[in-house]
Short mmCIF file of C-alpha atoms and ligand atoms in Angstrom, two decimals:
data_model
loop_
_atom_site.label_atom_id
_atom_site.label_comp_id
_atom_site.label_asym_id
_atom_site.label_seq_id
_atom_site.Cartn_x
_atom_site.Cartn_y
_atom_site.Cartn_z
CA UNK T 1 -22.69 171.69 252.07
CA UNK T 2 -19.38 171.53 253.72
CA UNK T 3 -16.92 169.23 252.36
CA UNK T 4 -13.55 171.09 254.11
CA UNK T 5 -11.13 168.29 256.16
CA UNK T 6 -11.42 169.16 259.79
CA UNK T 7 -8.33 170.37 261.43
CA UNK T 8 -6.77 166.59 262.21
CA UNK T 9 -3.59 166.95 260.86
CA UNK T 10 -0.29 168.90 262.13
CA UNK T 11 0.90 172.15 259.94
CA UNK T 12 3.88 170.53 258.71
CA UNK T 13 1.89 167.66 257.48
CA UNK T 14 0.39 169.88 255.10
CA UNK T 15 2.89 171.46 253.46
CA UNK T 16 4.39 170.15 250.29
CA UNK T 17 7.92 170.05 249.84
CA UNK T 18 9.85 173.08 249.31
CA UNK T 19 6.82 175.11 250.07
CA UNK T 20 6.85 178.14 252.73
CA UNK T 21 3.12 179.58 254.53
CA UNK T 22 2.22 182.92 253.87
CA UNK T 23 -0.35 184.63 255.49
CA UNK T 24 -0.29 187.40 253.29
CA UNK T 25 -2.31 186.66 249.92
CA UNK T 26 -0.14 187.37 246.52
CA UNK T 27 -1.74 187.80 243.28
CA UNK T 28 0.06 186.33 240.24
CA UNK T 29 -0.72 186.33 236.65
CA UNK T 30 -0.15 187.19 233.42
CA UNK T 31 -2.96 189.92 231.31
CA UNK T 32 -4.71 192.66 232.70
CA UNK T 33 -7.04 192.50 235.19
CA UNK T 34 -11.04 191.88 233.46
CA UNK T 35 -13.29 194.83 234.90
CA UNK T 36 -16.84 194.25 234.83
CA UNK T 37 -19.10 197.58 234.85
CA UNK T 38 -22.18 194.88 235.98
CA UNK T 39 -22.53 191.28 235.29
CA UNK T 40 -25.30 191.34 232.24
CA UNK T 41 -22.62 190.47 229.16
CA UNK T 42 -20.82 188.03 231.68
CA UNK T 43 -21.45 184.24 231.09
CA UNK T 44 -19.53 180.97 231.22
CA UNK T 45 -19.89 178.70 228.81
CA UNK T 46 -19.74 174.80 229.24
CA UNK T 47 -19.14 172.88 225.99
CA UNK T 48 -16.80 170.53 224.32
CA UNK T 49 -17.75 167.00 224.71
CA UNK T 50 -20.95 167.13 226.31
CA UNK T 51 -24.57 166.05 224.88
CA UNK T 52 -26.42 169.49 226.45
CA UNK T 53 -24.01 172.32 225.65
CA UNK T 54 -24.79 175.11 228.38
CA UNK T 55 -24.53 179.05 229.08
CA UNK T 56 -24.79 180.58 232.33
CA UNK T 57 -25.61 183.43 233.46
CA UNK T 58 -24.53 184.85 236.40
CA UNK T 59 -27.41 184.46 238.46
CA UNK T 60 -28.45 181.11 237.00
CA UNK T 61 -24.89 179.90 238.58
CA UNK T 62 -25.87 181.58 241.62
CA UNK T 63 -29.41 179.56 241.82
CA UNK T 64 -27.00 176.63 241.93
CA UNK T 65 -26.70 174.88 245.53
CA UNK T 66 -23.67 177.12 247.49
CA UNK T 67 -20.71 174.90 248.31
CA UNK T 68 -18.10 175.86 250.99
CA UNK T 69 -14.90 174.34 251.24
CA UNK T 70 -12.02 174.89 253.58
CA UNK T 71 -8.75 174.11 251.86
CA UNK T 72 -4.71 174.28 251.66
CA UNK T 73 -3.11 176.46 248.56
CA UNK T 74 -0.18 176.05 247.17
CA UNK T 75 1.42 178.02 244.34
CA UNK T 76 4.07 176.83 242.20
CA UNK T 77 6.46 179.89 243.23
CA UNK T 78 6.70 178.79 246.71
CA UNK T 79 3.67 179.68 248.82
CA UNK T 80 1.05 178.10 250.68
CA UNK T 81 -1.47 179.79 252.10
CA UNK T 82 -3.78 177.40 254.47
CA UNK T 83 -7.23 177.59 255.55
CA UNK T 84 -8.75 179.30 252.83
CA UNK T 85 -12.66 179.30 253.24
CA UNK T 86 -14.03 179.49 249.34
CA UNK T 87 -17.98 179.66 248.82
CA UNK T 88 -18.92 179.35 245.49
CA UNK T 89 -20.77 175.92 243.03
CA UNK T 90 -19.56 172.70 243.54
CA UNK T 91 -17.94 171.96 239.93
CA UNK T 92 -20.56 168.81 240.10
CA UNK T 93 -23.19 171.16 240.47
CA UNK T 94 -22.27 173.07 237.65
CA UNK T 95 -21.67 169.84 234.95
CA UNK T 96 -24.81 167.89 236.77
CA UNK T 97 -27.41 168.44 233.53
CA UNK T 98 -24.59 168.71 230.62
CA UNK T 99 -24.19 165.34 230.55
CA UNK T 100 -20.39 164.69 229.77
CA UNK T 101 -19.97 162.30 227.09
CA UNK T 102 -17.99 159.13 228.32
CA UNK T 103 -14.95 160.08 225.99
CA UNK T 104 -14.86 163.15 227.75
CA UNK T 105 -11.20 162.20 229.89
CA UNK T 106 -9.60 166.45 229.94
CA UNK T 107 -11.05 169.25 230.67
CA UNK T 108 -9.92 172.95 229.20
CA UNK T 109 -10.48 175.92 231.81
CA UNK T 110 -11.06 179.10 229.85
CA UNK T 111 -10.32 182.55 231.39
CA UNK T 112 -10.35 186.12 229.86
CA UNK T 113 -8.18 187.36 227.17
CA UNK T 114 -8.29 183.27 226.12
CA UNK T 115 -5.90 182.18 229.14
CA UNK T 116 -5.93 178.45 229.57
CA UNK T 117 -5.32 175.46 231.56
CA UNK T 118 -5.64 171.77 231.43
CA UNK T 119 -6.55 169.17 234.04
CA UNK T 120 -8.04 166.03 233.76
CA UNK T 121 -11.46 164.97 234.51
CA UNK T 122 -11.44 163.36 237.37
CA UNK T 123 -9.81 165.67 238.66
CA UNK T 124 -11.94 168.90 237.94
CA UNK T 125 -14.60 166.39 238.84
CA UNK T 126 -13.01 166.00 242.48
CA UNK T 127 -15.97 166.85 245.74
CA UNK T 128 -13.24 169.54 246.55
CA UNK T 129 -12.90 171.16 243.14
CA UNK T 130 -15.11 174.38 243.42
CA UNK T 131 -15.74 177.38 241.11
CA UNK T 132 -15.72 180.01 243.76
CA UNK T 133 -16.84 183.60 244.24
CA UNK T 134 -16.39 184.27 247.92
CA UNK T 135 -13.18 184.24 249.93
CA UNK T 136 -12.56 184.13 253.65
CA UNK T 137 -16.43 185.65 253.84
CA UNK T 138 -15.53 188.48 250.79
CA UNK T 139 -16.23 188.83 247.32
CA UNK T 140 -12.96 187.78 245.34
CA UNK T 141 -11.51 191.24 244.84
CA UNK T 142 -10.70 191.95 240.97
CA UNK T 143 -7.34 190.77 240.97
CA UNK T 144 -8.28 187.30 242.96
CA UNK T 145 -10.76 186.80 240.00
CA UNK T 146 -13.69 188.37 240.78
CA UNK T 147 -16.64 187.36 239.57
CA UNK T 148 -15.92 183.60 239.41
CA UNK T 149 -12.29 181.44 239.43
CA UNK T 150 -11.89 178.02 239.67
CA UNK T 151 -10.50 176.43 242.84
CA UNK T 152 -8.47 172.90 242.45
CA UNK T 153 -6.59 172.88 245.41
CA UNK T 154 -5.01 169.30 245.42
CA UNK T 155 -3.38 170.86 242.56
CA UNK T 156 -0.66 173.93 241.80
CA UNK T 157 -2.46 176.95 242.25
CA UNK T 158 -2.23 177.90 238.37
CA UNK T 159 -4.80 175.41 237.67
CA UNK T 160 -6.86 177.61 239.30
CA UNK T 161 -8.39 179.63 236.85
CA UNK T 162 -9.06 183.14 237.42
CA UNK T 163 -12.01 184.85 235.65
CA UNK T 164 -13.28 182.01 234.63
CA UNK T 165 -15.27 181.79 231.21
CA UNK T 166 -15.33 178.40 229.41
CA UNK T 167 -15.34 174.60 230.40
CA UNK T 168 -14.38 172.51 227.76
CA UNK T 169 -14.69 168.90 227.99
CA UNK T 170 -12.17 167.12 225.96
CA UNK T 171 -10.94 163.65 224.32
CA UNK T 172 -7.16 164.15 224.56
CA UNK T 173 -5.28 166.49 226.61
CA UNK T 174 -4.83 170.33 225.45
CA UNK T 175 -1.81 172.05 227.34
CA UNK T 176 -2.56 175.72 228.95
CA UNK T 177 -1.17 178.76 228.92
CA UNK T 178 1.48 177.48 231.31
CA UNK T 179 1.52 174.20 230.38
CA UNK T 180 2.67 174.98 226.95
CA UNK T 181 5.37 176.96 228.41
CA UNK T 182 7.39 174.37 230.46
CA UNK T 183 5.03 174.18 233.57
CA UNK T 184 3.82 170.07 234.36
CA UNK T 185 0.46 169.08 232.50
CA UNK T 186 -0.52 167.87 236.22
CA UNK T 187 0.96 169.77 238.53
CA UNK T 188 0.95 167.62 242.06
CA UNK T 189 2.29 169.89 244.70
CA UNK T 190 3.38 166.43 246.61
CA UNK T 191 5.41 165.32 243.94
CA UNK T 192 6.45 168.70 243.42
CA UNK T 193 5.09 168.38 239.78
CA UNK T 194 6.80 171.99 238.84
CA UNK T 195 8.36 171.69 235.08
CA UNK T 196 7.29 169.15 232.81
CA UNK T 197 10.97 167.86 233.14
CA UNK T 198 10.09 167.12 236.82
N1 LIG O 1 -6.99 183.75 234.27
C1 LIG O 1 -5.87 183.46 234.94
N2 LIG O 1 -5.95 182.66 236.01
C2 LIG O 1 -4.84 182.35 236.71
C3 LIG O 1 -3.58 182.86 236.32
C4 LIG O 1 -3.52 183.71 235.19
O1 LIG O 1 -2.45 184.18 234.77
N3 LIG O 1 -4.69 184.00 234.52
N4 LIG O 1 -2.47 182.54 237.07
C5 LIG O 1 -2.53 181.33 237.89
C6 LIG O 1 -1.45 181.27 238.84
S1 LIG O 1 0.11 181.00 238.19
C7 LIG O 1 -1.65 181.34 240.19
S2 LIG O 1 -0.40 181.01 241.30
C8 LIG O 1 -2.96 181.71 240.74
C9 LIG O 1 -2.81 182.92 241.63
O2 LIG O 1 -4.03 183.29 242.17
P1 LIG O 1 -4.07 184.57 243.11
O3 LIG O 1 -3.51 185.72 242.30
O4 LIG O 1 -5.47 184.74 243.50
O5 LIG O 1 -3.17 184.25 244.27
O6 LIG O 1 -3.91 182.01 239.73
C10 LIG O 1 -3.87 181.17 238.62
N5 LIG O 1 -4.97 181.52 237.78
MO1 LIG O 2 1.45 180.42 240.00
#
């Protein structure tokens, strides 16, 4: 599957306000970096409120249909990097037997050392939103968020959970890490959705 725009529009077109490209890659985050020896204690866990609570392995994710996506990021410090090439499990993939219950409206993104972030729904539910292991044709290297990280990328980067763990599926809307420090509970780089005060 390929659901990457093609190349139509101009480079300025697709940068948000405020924003300058880098084709360097920075890593940003707060908490040590996870190492994993091998993969056999590493799961991620889908719960909340869905009828069919589920546990992945690793290579039960893997079974999953691959999704590739070429996209635009854009990180709420200033940089864009564009034309990012992620392979990884479409996020409707992943949710396609848990069977989200219809008050299900937020959705919880749990990392390692119980880092958080919120999004809604529909969004995480978006054909672009991705949980990604593969980067420009390489593994995600440990500090990009090897094995798996979440990949929003209509969004801030920072909803783009590193190291992902956990999916939870929730009624109301639960701030993140971030979000409970002063960063937007949406985060629309177009609107430049920074601060909640923005
Ligand atoms: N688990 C986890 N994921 C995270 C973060 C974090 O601190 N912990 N930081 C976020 C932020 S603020 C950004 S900008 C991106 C950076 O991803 P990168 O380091 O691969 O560029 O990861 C996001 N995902
Ligand atoms: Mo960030």
């Amino acid at each position: 599957m390929f659901f990457g725009k093609p190349k139509v529009k101009k480079d300025n077109d697709r940068i948000p306000p405020n924003q300058n490209v880098t084709t360097k890659w920075p890593v940003l985050h707060v908490g040590n970096v996870p190492c994993y020896p091998d993969l056999t204690d590493w799961n991620l866990k889908i719960y909340g409120m869905v009828e069919n609570p589920t546990t992945f392995t690793y290579d039960e994710l893997l079974a999953l249909p691959r999704a590739t996506v070429q996209n635009d990021i854009h990180c709420v410090t200033g940089w864009s990097k564009l034309d990012n090439v992620w392979e990884g499990v479409a996020v409707k993939d992943v949710v396609k037997d848990v069977r989200i219950h219809p008050s299900a409206k937020y959705v919880l993104l749990h990392a390692e050392e119980g880092w958080t972030t919120n999004l809604p729904l529909e969004d995480f539910l978006k054909e672009s939103s991705l949980l990604a292991h593969t980067h420009n044709g390489e593994s995600l290297t440990p500090e990009h968020g090897y094995p798996l990280r979440a990949v929003v990328p209509h969004l801030y980067f920072w909803k783009s959970a590193k190291w992902l763990r956990g999916i939870e599926f929730l009624p109301l809307e639960a701030p993140g890490f971030w979000e409970k420090n002063g960063y937007h509970m949406y985060g629309d780089p177009w609107k430049e959705e920074r601060f909640s005060w923005d």
